[in-house]
Every structure is written in structure tokens, then in C-alpha cells.
């Protein structure tokens, strides 16, 4: 002990010499004086929410949706006033996106005219073309022609997209000569057609029986250097189907793949529809094999047509059901059927579920869950966990909760990581009611929540002023997880709700159980007392905190002294 005291004395004497020599004593005294005169911070200051929170970020899609809803659900007089009061920058992109949401045609036109009168704004080729499409789809051809003429008079640029839109709607209305005239006008204006323009004009000609002209246009497209895309080949195959040339259709179907263009879902649906109407089962089977290889499925109406066609021809429809398992759950692999007497349960094709998971087709997965909940078909626990994880990654609470309800109905257990993933997603979505249900099911299922996760949940419920939910989570915890951390979190929940008396009662219960308090616990109680203005109790707990802090400080000093002594003796630094 004498050695330690001698060492400390030498160290202090050396430090004082340095301070006196550098004049730092005066500086230290000045700093202490300033500290004494500085106003003391409130112990509740750290728990206050910032007064000037930054305004939430406004996204363009939200602005477009808001304007579209105004046009849809408000009379024009009211809508005009609401639009005038919006504090946004009106530009071509925003107005074009609003028009593309297809509000009622009359209001779309009124909105188009109203924006034309806005100061500093002028409609361009994009907004004009979208408005042309709206008129064309509504069969208002005269209005469409008027707008198209207005574009020419005002000198607004007319590109291939605008010309293609006009000739398409003219043809759709039966005016083939008008479509041909627009195509010639586009070529005379020096506007170079795109592959979309060529394809659309070819379809116009095919639909009106002008096969020779359509063939010439196809040759012209190839000579101009435009490579056919999937839609181009679809138009060609659709024409071959209409003329009954299914052998040639199959050749084109194979040739396009050799050219590096893969048929997509829309193409396959169109071709299966055509084959079903004509009873061409062999061609349909060839296309179904391609769909199975590339994980493509049919739309429900097309599937029903194909199913009837297979039955009428007396053909086996196993391949059709296999490709479209999301519609027909009748196709189930025999090795996955588990029969145990009267309690037989069927298992959905695991490959189908995996395919939808890889493609992240959440709508199809929701459909499977909804259908299987009404039958005896049962999914495996791993697939359900993957479905929940996928919905959580996309923040789809409805899909995740649908999978959870399926698990509860079928009495399928969920693993702890899946529960935690789901709880985290629900908290980020502020769906606290669902969190309570999930936590209760998780603990009932024998999965410990853990002290850290439990404290965070209780604190989050308290921050949302949901003290009853916080207390419920606390009561669900096993006794070995009710420590100083979870108790402090529960006290914090009552402090947030302004119920400091309940918080003090929980603190007393904590001490009676022999669970030691912490400085953080005292800080929470002091914050609650300060918020309620209870000065006398504030002083009492401030003294308790000070006594505890002094005790901890003394213990820390003894531990530090012992550590220093051990270090000295280990290095042989003694007399």
C-alpha cells in the first residue's frame, strides 16, 4: 500500500508542476466559473421530440395520385379551386402523368385546357399525344383530329409516337384510308418510323385484309435496319392464325427464338387463345412446353378456353394444368401427396411456389393462399416462411398477415427468425395492433423474444402512447427475461404516456424483486416527474440517483486502484 501511495504522490506532483508552469490553473478555474453560471439542462430534455421536424418528403407519384383523385371525385368547379390551391410546380411531366392515369374524359380535357392557361407553362408533344390517346380510346375521333390539327398549327413537334397513335385510333374506328393517309404524311414529313410504328401499321393493314401492303411494310422495316421485336412477331403469327396457317405459325415461333427474340407472356396467351378457338391442340401443346420451360402462365379466361378445347378434342390436359398450377390446384405431384386415412392432407406443388417466389409474383402467392385456406390443400412451413419474407421485403403487410393467418388456421409452426422479420416490418409500417398478435403467438409457440427485442418492443409501444400494449408484452415475457432493461423500458412507456405514478409503482416492484436499478432508470423517472411538475418527488429521486452514482463511482475507483496496483506488481515497478 505504501508503494501505491508513493507512486500516486509522485504522479500528482509532476502534474501540478506542468499545470503551474503552463498557466493552465487559471484557465481551469475560469472554466469552472462558467460552468457554475451556465443554466442547468432539464433532465427531460433528451426525451423531447424536436420542435422543428423536417417536413416529410413529397414524391412525384403522390402528387400525381392526389391530382388524379381530385379530378375523379370532385365536380370541376371544386376541382379547379383545389388545383389552384396546390403549391406545386406544374411541368410537362406531372401533367402528362396525371393524364396517363385516365381520369374521366371530360375532366381530362378541362384539366388540359386549364393547364394551358397557367403562367409559364406550355403543352408539348408528350401532353398532346396523351390527350390524343384519351380522345381516340373514347372514340372521339373528331376531337382527336382537332387536337392533331392544333399541334400542326402551333408548330409543336410531331414525332413517330404521335403519328402512330393517330393512325392506330383511326384504324380502330374503321377509317383505314385515314390511317394510310397519316402514314404517308409521316413519311412525307421526313419522320423516320420506329419498330413500334412499323408494327402498328402492319397490324392495321393485316386487320383490314391488305396483306400485300403489310408484306411490303415488313420488308421495308427490315431494309431500314429495324429489327423485329416480340410484338412484331406476334402480329405476324396472329395473322397466320387468322388465315389458318398454323404450321407457318409454328415455324415463325421457332425462328423468332433462333433470332434471339423470346416470346413473352402476352404472345403466348394470344397464340393459345387462337389455337383453342381453332382446336389446334398440337400447336398449343408445343407452346405450352415453351411456357413450362420459361415459367410463363395463362390468364384465367384463356386457361378456361384451352381447358374446354382439350376436353372437346379428348386430349389429356395434364400439361395445361401443370403449367397453370396457380389456377388449377388439381395438378399435384403424387410424391407430395400425404394420405393418412381420413386425415389426408394435400401439399401444393413446391416447384410452383418456388417459381413464384423467384419471380416475386406476390399476387399469385396471395391467390394460392386464399384458395388453399378454403380447401384441404396444405403448404409446407419452409414455403410459408419464404412467402412471409418476400412480402416483408416488399413491405406488403396484407400478404404477410395472410400467410400468418394461414399458418394459424393450418396449425403450422413458424420459426423465430421469420417472426422477428415480420415484427420488424410491422413496426416500420406502424401496424402496432398486428405486432401484439404476432408477439403473443410467437411466445405461445415457444420462441423466446429475448431481452433486447422485448425491451425495444415495449419502448416502441410506449413511444406510440400504447402503454396497455407495452404492459401486455411485458406480462407475456418469462420471469428470467424481466430484468432491469425490460423493467426500464416499461417505465419509459408510462413516462411517455404521462402516467408517472404507474412508472414509480413499476420501479418499486422492480426493487422488491431484487432487480437492481440503473442510472438510466432514475433518468426516466426524473424525466417523468419533471414533465408532471412534481418538484418534491423530483428532489427525492435526484438524491437517490446522486447516492447511487456516488456509490458506483466509489466502486469504480476501488476497481481502478486495484487494477493499477496489479499492473505495477506485474511489471516489477516497486522498491
GROMACS .gro file of C-alpha atoms in nm, residues 155-473:
model
  319
  155UNK     CA    1  -4.572   2.423  -8.459
  156UNK     CA    2  -4.547   2.162  -8.185
  157UNK     CA    3  -4.312   1.880  -8.275
  158UNK     CA    4  -4.491   1.572  -8.406
  159UNK     CA    5  -4.283   1.257  -8.376
  160UNK     CA    6  -4.337   0.895  -8.472
  161UNK     CA    7  -4.520   0.823  -8.146
  162UNK     CA    8  -4.787   1.084  -8.222
  163UNK     CA    9  -4.832   0.969  -8.582
  164UNK     CA   10  -4.856   0.604  -8.471
  165UNK     CA   11  -5.117   0.688  -8.208
  166UNK     CA   12  -5.335   0.874  -8.460
  167UNK     CA   13  -5.323   0.606  -8.730
  168UNK     CA   14  -5.395   0.336  -8.472
  169UNK     CA   15  -5.711   0.504  -8.342
  170UNK     CA   16  -5.830   0.589  -8.692
  171UNK     CA   17  -5.799   0.222  -8.786
  172UNK     CA   18  -5.968   0.119  -8.462
  173UNK     CA   19  -6.262   0.337  -8.565
  174UNK     CA   20  -6.273   0.170  -8.909
  175UNK     CA   21  -6.111   0.452  -9.108
  176UNK     CA   22  -5.840   0.257  -9.289
  177UNK     CA   23  -5.794   0.527  -9.553
  178UNK     CA   24  -5.734   0.783  -9.280
  179UNK     CA   25  -5.466   0.558  -9.127
  180UNK     CA   26  -5.294   0.520  -9.464
  181UNK     CA   27  -5.307   0.898  -9.515
  182UNK     CA   28  -5.144   0.959  -9.175
  183UNK     CA   29  -4.868   0.708  -9.258
  184UNK     CA   30  -4.797   0.884  -9.589
  185UNK     CA   31  -4.800   1.222  -9.414
  186UNK     CA   32  -4.545   1.093  -9.161
  187UNK     CA   33  -4.314   0.972  -9.439
  188UNK     CA   34  -4.358   1.298  -9.633
  189UNK     CA   35  -4.268   1.500  -9.322
  190UNK     CA   36  -3.936   1.314  -9.302
  191UNK     CA   37  -4.025   1.145  -8.973
  192UNK     CA   38  -3.845   0.812  -8.954
  193UNK     CA   39  -4.071   0.529  -8.834
  194UNK     CA   40  -3.963   0.320  -8.537
  195UNK     CA   41  -4.013  -0.054  -8.495
  196UNK     CA   42  -4.331   0.026  -8.299
  197UNK     CA   43  -4.461   0.240  -8.588
  198UNK     CA   44  -4.387  -0.029  -8.845
  199UNK     CA   45  -4.551  -0.297  -8.631
  200UNK     CA   46  -4.862  -0.088  -8.559
  201UNK     CA   47  -4.909  -0.005  -8.928
  202UNK     CA   48  -4.858  -0.370  -9.026
  203UNK     CA   49  -5.132  -0.470  -8.784
  204UNK     CA   50  -5.362  -0.205  -8.931
  205UNK     CA   51  -5.306  -0.346  -9.279
  206UNK     CA   52  -5.344  -0.710  -9.168
  207UNK     CA   53  -5.667  -0.631  -8.983
  208UNK     CA   54  -5.817  -0.481  -9.299
  209UNK     CA   55  -5.703  -0.757  -9.534
  210UNK     CA   56  -5.425  -0.562  -9.710
  211UNK     CA   57  -5.179  -0.848  -9.700
  212UNK     CA   58  -4.958  -0.738  -9.989
  213UNK     CA   59  -4.911  -0.389  -9.844
  214UNK     CA   60  -4.839  -0.535  -9.500
  215UNK     CA   61  -4.573  -0.763  -9.650
  216UNK     CA   62  -4.412  -0.466  -9.827
  217UNK     CA   63  -4.404  -0.272  -9.500
  218UNK     CA   64  -4.236  -0.566  -9.325
  219UNK     CA   65  -3.969  -0.581  -9.598
  220UNK     CA   66  -3.920  -0.205  -9.573
  221UNK     CA   67  -3.871  -0.236  -9.198
  222UNK     CA   68  -3.600  -0.498  -9.241
  223UNK     CA   69  -3.425  -0.293  -9.512
  224UNK     CA   70  -3.428   0.018  -9.289
  225UNK     CA   71  -3.233  -0.169  -9.022
  226UNK     CA   72  -3.516  -0.202  -8.767
  227UNK     CA   73  -3.505  -0.545  -8.605
  228UNK     CA   74  -3.845  -0.705  -8.536
  229UNK     CA   75  -3.934  -0.723  -8.169
  230UNK     CA   76  -4.165  -0.962  -7.986
  231UNK     CA   77  -4.473  -0.755  -8.074
  232UNK     CA   78  -4.380  -0.761  -8.444
  233UNK     CA   79  -4.357  -1.140  -8.446
  234UNK     CA   80  -4.683  -1.160  -8.250
  235UNK     CA   81  -4.863  -0.956  -8.517
  236UNK     CA   82  -4.725  -1.187  -8.788
  237UNK     CA   83  -4.825  -1.506  -8.601
  238UNK     CA   84  -5.167  -1.362  -8.520
  239UNK     CA   85  -5.224  -1.302  -8.890
  240UNK     CA   86  -5.111  -1.658  -8.974
  241UNK     CA   87  -5.354  -1.794  -8.714
  242UNK     CA   88  -5.639  -1.590  -8.857
  243UNK     CA   89  -5.567  -1.734  -9.202
  244UNK     CA   90  -5.540  -2.091  -9.066
  245UNK     CA   91  -5.167  -2.130  -9.139
  246UNK     CA   92  -5.073  -2.289  -8.805
  247UNK     CA   93  -4.776  -2.478  -8.949
  248UNK     CA   94  -4.624  -2.149  -9.063
  249UNK     CA   95  -4.712  -2.000  -8.724
  250UNK     CA   96  -4.509  -2.270  -8.551
  251UNK     CA   97  -4.216  -2.205  -8.783
  252UNK     CA   98  -4.222  -1.833  -8.704
  253UNK     CA   99  -4.250  -1.920  -8.331
  254UNK     CA  100  -3.928  -2.122  -8.354
  255UNK     CA  101  -3.749  -1.879  -8.589
  256UNK     CA  102  -3.801  -1.581  -8.358
  257UNK     CA  103  -3.627  -1.769  -8.076
  258UNK     CA  104  -3.337  -1.851  -8.308
  259UNK     CA  105  -3.316  -1.477  -8.383
  260UNK     CA  106  -3.279  -1.408  -8.010
  261UNK     CA  107  -3.635  -1.280  -7.951
  262UNK     CA  108  -3.817  -1.474  -7.680
  263UNK     CA  109  -4.199  -1.493  -7.686
  264UNK     CA  110  -4.340  -1.327  -7.375
  265UNK     CA  111  -4.649  -1.397  -7.165
  266UNK     CA  112  -4.876  -1.178  -7.382
  267UNK     CA  113  -4.764  -1.353  -7.702
  268UNK     CA  114  -4.823  -1.699  -7.557
  269UNK     CA  115  -5.169  -1.602  -7.431
  270UNK     CA  116  -5.268  -1.469  -7.774
  271UNK     CA  117  -5.144  -1.781  -7.952
  272UNK     CA  118  -5.308  -2.024  -7.707
  273UNK     CA  119  -5.632  -1.828  -7.746
  274UNK     CA  120  -5.614  -1.862  -8.124
  275UNK     CA  121  -5.524  -2.233  -8.105
  276UNK     CA  122  -5.810  -2.301  -7.862
  277UNK     CA  123  -6.065  -2.141  -8.092
  278UNK     CA  124  -5.935  -2.341  -8.389
  279UNK     CA  125  -5.885  -2.668  -8.196
  280UNK     CA  126  -5.513  -2.681  -8.283
  281UNK     CA  127  -5.407  -2.894  -7.984
  282UNK     CA  128  -5.064  -2.993  -8.120
  283UNK     CA  129  -4.955  -2.632  -8.175
  284UNK     CA  130  -5.096  -2.538  -7.835
  285UNK     CA  131  -4.900  -2.825  -7.674
  286UNK     CA  132  -4.577  -2.702  -7.835
  287UNK     CA  133  -4.638  -2.351  -7.696
  288UNK     CA  134  -4.726  -2.494  -7.352
  289UNK     CA  135  -4.392  -2.679  -7.340
  290UNK     CA  136  -4.219  -2.348  -7.408
  291UNK     CA  137  -4.425  -2.180  -7.133
  292UNK     CA  138  -4.333  -2.451  -6.884
  293UNK     CA  139  -3.963  -2.414  -6.962
  294UNK     CA  140  -3.976  -2.036  -6.925
  295UNK     CA  141  -4.215  -2.021  -6.626
  296UNK     CA  142  -4.495  -1.844  -6.813
  297UNK     CA  143  -4.864  -1.882  -6.727
  298UNK     CA  144  -5.200  -1.818  -6.891
  299UNK     CA  145  -5.463  -1.566  -6.792
  300UNK     CA  146  -5.771  -1.728  -6.639
  301UNK     CA  147  -6.009  -1.675  -6.937
  302UNK     CA  148  -5.751  -1.817  -7.179
  303UNK     CA  149  -5.691  -2.113  -6.947
  304UNK     CA  150  -6.064  -2.190  -6.938
  305UNK     CA  151  -6.082  -2.176  -7.320
  306UNK     CA  152  -5.782  -2.406  -7.355
  307UNK     CA  153  -5.923  -2.650  -7.097
  308UNK     CA  154  -6.251  -2.676  -7.289
  309UNK     CA  155  -6.060  -2.720  -7.615
  310UNK     CA  156  -5.853  -3.007  -7.472
  311UNK     CA  157  -6.166  -3.176  -7.334
  312UNK     CA  158  -6.352  -3.140  -7.665
  313UNK     CA  159  -6.060  -3.296  -7.853
  314UNK     CA  160  -6.035  -3.580  -7.598
  315UNK     CA  161  -5.674  -3.490  -7.521
  316UNK     CA  162  -5.504  -3.519  -7.182
  317UNK     CA  163  -5.481  -3.176  -7.020
  318UNK     CA  164  -5.211  -3.266  -6.767
  319UNK     CA  165  -4.952  -3.033  -6.928
  320UNK     CA  166  -5.202  -2.746  -6.932
  321UNK     CA  167  -5.278  -2.792  -6.561
  322UNK     CA  168  -4.909  -2.833  -6.482
  323UNK     CA  169  -4.814  -2.505  -6.649
  324UNK     CA  170  -5.100  -2.318  -6.482
  325UNK     CA  171  -5.092  -2.456  -6.131
  326UNK     CA  172  -5.175  -2.109  -5.993
  327UNK     CA  173  -5.523  -2.158  -6.143
  328UNK     CA  174  -5.569  -2.532  -6.119
  329UNK     CA  175  -5.458  -2.684  -5.790
  330UNK     CA  176  -5.579  -3.020  -5.920
  331UNK     CA  177  -5.229  -3.084  -6.056
  332UNK     CA  178  -5.033  -3.214  -5.759
  333UNK     CA  179  -4.733  -3.438  -5.777
  334UNK     CA  180  -4.804  -3.787  -5.645
  335UNK     CA  181  -4.491  -3.798  -5.434
  336UNK     CA  182  -4.608  -3.489  -5.246
  337UNK     CA  183  -4.947  -3.636  -5.154
  338UNK     CA  184  -4.956  -3.742  -4.789
  339UNK     CA  185  -5.250  -3.964  -4.715
  340UNK     CA  186  -5.313  -4.084  -4.360
  341UNK     CA  187  -5.667  -4.229  -4.357
  342UNK     CA  188  -5.942  -3.973  -4.306
  343UNK     CA  189  -5.690  -3.703  -4.211
  344UNK     CA  190  -5.532  -3.688  -4.557
  345UNK     CA  191  -5.371  -3.353  -4.644
  346UNK     CA  192  -5.255  -3.245  -4.986
  347UNK     CA  193  -4.942  -3.042  -5.048
  348UNK     CA  194  -4.927  -2.784  -5.325
  349UNK     CA  195  -4.662  -2.832  -5.592
  350UNK     CA  196  -4.342  -2.699  -5.432
  351UNK     CA  197  -4.191  -2.616  -5.773
  352UNK     CA  198  -4.480  -2.383  -5.849
  353UNK     CA  199  -4.435  -2.197  -5.521
  354UNK     CA  200  -4.061  -2.168  -5.581
  355UNK     CA  201  -4.123  -2.031  -5.930
  356UNK     CA  202  -4.350  -1.755  -5.799
  357UNK     CA  203  -4.101  -1.678  -5.522
  358UNK     CA  204  -3.817  -1.641  -5.773
  359UNK     CA  205  -4.032  -1.416  -5.994
  360UNK     CA  206  -4.157  -1.236  -5.679
  361UNK     CA  207  -4.514  -1.272  -5.803
  362UNK     CA  208  -4.684  -1.184  -5.475
  363UNK     CA  209  -5.029  -1.160  -5.631
  364UNK     CA  210  -5.013  -1.524  -5.745
  365UNK     CA  211  -4.892  -1.632  -5.400
  366UNK     CA  212  -5.182  -1.446  -5.237
  367UNK     CA  213  -5.419  -1.628  -5.472
  368UNK     CA  214  -5.271  -1.966  -5.377
  369UNK     CA  215  -5.301  -1.891  -5.005
  370UNK     CA  216  -5.661  -1.769  -5.039
  371UNK     CA  217  -5.762  -2.078  -5.237
  372UNK     CA  218  -5.586  -2.331  -5.015
  373UNK     CA  219  -5.739  -2.182  -4.699
  374UNK     CA  220  -6.078  -2.291  -4.834
  375UNK     CA  221  -5.969  -2.649  -4.905
  376UNK     CA  222  -5.762  -2.929  -4.756
  377UNK     CA  223  -5.454  -2.834  -4.956
  378UNK     CA  224  -5.161  -2.757  -4.729
  379UNK     CA  225  -4.834  -2.573  -4.786
  380UNK     CA  226  -4.508  -2.667  -4.618
  381UNK     CA  227  -4.357  -2.449  -4.346
  382UNK     CA  228  -4.046  -2.354  -4.547
  383UNK     CA  229  -4.253  -2.220  -4.837
  384UNK     CA  230  -4.468  -2.019  -4.596
  385UNK     CA  231  -4.159  -1.871  -4.432
  386UNK     CA  232  -4.026  -1.770  -4.775
  387UNK     CA  233  -4.363  -1.614  -4.864
  388UNK     CA  234  -4.362  -1.410  -4.543
  389UNK     CA  235  -4.002  -1.297  -4.603
  390UNK     CA  236  -4.084  -1.194  -4.962
  391UNK     CA  237  -4.385  -0.987  -4.852
  392UNK     CA  238  -4.178  -0.827  -4.576
  393UNK     CA  239  -3.907  -0.727  -4.824
  394UNK     CA  240  -4.174  -0.553  -5.032
  395UNK     CA  241  -4.343  -0.406  -4.720
  396UNK     CA  242  -4.668  -0.588  -4.810
  397UNK     CA  243  -4.833  -0.621  -4.471
  398UNK     CA  244  -5.153  -0.771  -4.615
  399UNK     CA  245  -4.969  -1.055  -4.790
  400UNK     CA  246  -4.752  -1.134  -4.487
  401UNK     CA  247  -5.052  -1.138  -4.250
  402UNK     CA  248  -5.243  -1.359  -4.494
  403UNK     CA  249  -4.961  -1.614  -4.471
  404UNK     CA  250  -4.963  -1.585  -4.090
  405UNK     CA  251  -5.339  -1.643  -4.075
  406UNK     CA  252  -5.289  -1.948  -4.297
  407UNK     CA  253  -5.027  -2.083  -4.054
  408UNK     CA  254  -5.258  -2.032  -3.757
  409UNK     CA  255  -5.551  -2.194  -3.938
  410UNK     CA  256  -5.349  -2.496  -4.051
  411UNK     CA  257  -5.154  -2.510  -3.721
  412UNK     CA  258  -4.819  -2.477  -3.896
  413UNK     CA  259  -4.532  -2.356  -3.680
  414UNK     CA  260  -4.318  -2.057  -3.778
  415UNK     CA  261  -3.953  -2.025  -3.684
  416UNK     CA  262  -3.820  -1.742  -3.466
  417UNK     CA  263  -3.626  -1.555  -3.744
  418UNK     CA  264  -3.945  -1.532  -3.952
  419UNK     CA  265  -4.134  -1.394  -3.653
  420UNK     CA  266  -3.865  -1.130  -3.593
  421UNK     CA  267  -3.861  -1.030  -3.961
  422UNK     CA  268  -4.238  -0.989  -3.955
  423UNK     CA  269  -4.232  -0.788  -3.632
  424UNK     CA  270  -3.969  -0.552  -3.773
  425UNK     CA  271  -4.176  -0.493  -4.088
  426UNK     CA  272  -4.492  -0.428  -3.884
  427UNK     CA  273  -4.311  -0.177  -3.662
  428UNK     CA  274  -4.175   0.012  -3.963
  429UNK     CA  275  -4.528   0.021  -4.103
  430UNK     CA  276  -4.661   0.138  -3.764
  431UNK     CA  277  -4.903  -0.158  -3.757
  432UNK     CA  278  -4.881  -0.199  -3.382
  433UNK     CA  279  -5.208  -0.390  -3.341
  434UNK     CA  280  -5.072  -0.671  -3.557
  435UNK     CA  281  -4.744  -0.662  -3.361
  436UNK     CA  282  -4.929  -0.751  -3.039
  437UNK     CA  283  -5.091  -1.051  -3.206
  438UNK     CA  284  -4.763  -1.173  -3.358
  439UNK     CA  285  -4.572  -1.137  -3.030
  440UNK     CA  286  -4.839  -1.329  -2.842
  441UNK     CA  287  -4.837  -1.612  -3.099
  442UNK     CA  288  -4.457  -1.615  -3.102
  443UNK     CA  289  -4.429  -1.659  -2.726
  444UNK     CA  290  -4.710  -1.915  -2.719
  445UNK     CA  291  -4.524  -2.109  -2.988
  446UNK     CA  292  -4.228  -2.149  -2.754
  447UNK     CA  293  -4.000  -1.895  -2.922
  448UNK     CA  294  -3.832  -1.662  -2.668
  449UNK     CA  295  -3.848  -1.299  -2.765
  450UNK     CA  296  -3.518  -1.215  -2.596
  451UNK     CA  297  -3.440  -0.932  -2.357
  452UNK     CA  298  -3.312  -0.694  -2.623
  453UNK     CA  299  -3.605  -0.741  -2.862
  454UNK     CA  300  -3.857  -0.731  -2.578
  455UNK     CA  301  -3.719  -0.402  -2.444
  456UNK     CA  302  -3.727  -0.245  -2.790
  457UNK     CA  303  -4.087  -0.354  -2.844
  458UNK     CA  304  -4.204  -0.226  -2.507
  459UNK     CA  305  -4.024   0.104  -2.563
  460UNK     CA  306  -4.177   0.135  -2.912
  461UNK     CA  307  -4.528   0.078  -2.778
  462UNK     CA  308  -4.468   0.340  -2.510
  463UNK     CA  309  -4.337   0.590  -2.763
  464UNK     CA  310  -4.663   0.542  -2.956
  465UNK     CA  311  -4.860   0.609  -2.632
  466UNK     CA  312  -4.974   0.245  -2.617
  467UNK     CA  313  -4.893   0.163  -2.253
  468UNK     CA  314  -5.151  -0.118  -2.233
  469UNK     CA  315  -4.990  -0.299  -2.526
  470UNK     CA  316  -4.646  -0.243  -2.370
  471UNK     CA  317  -4.765  -0.389  -2.039
  472UNK     CA  318  -4.919  -0.688  -2.224
  473UNK     CA  319  -4.587  -0.767  -2.396
   0.00000   0.00000   0.00000
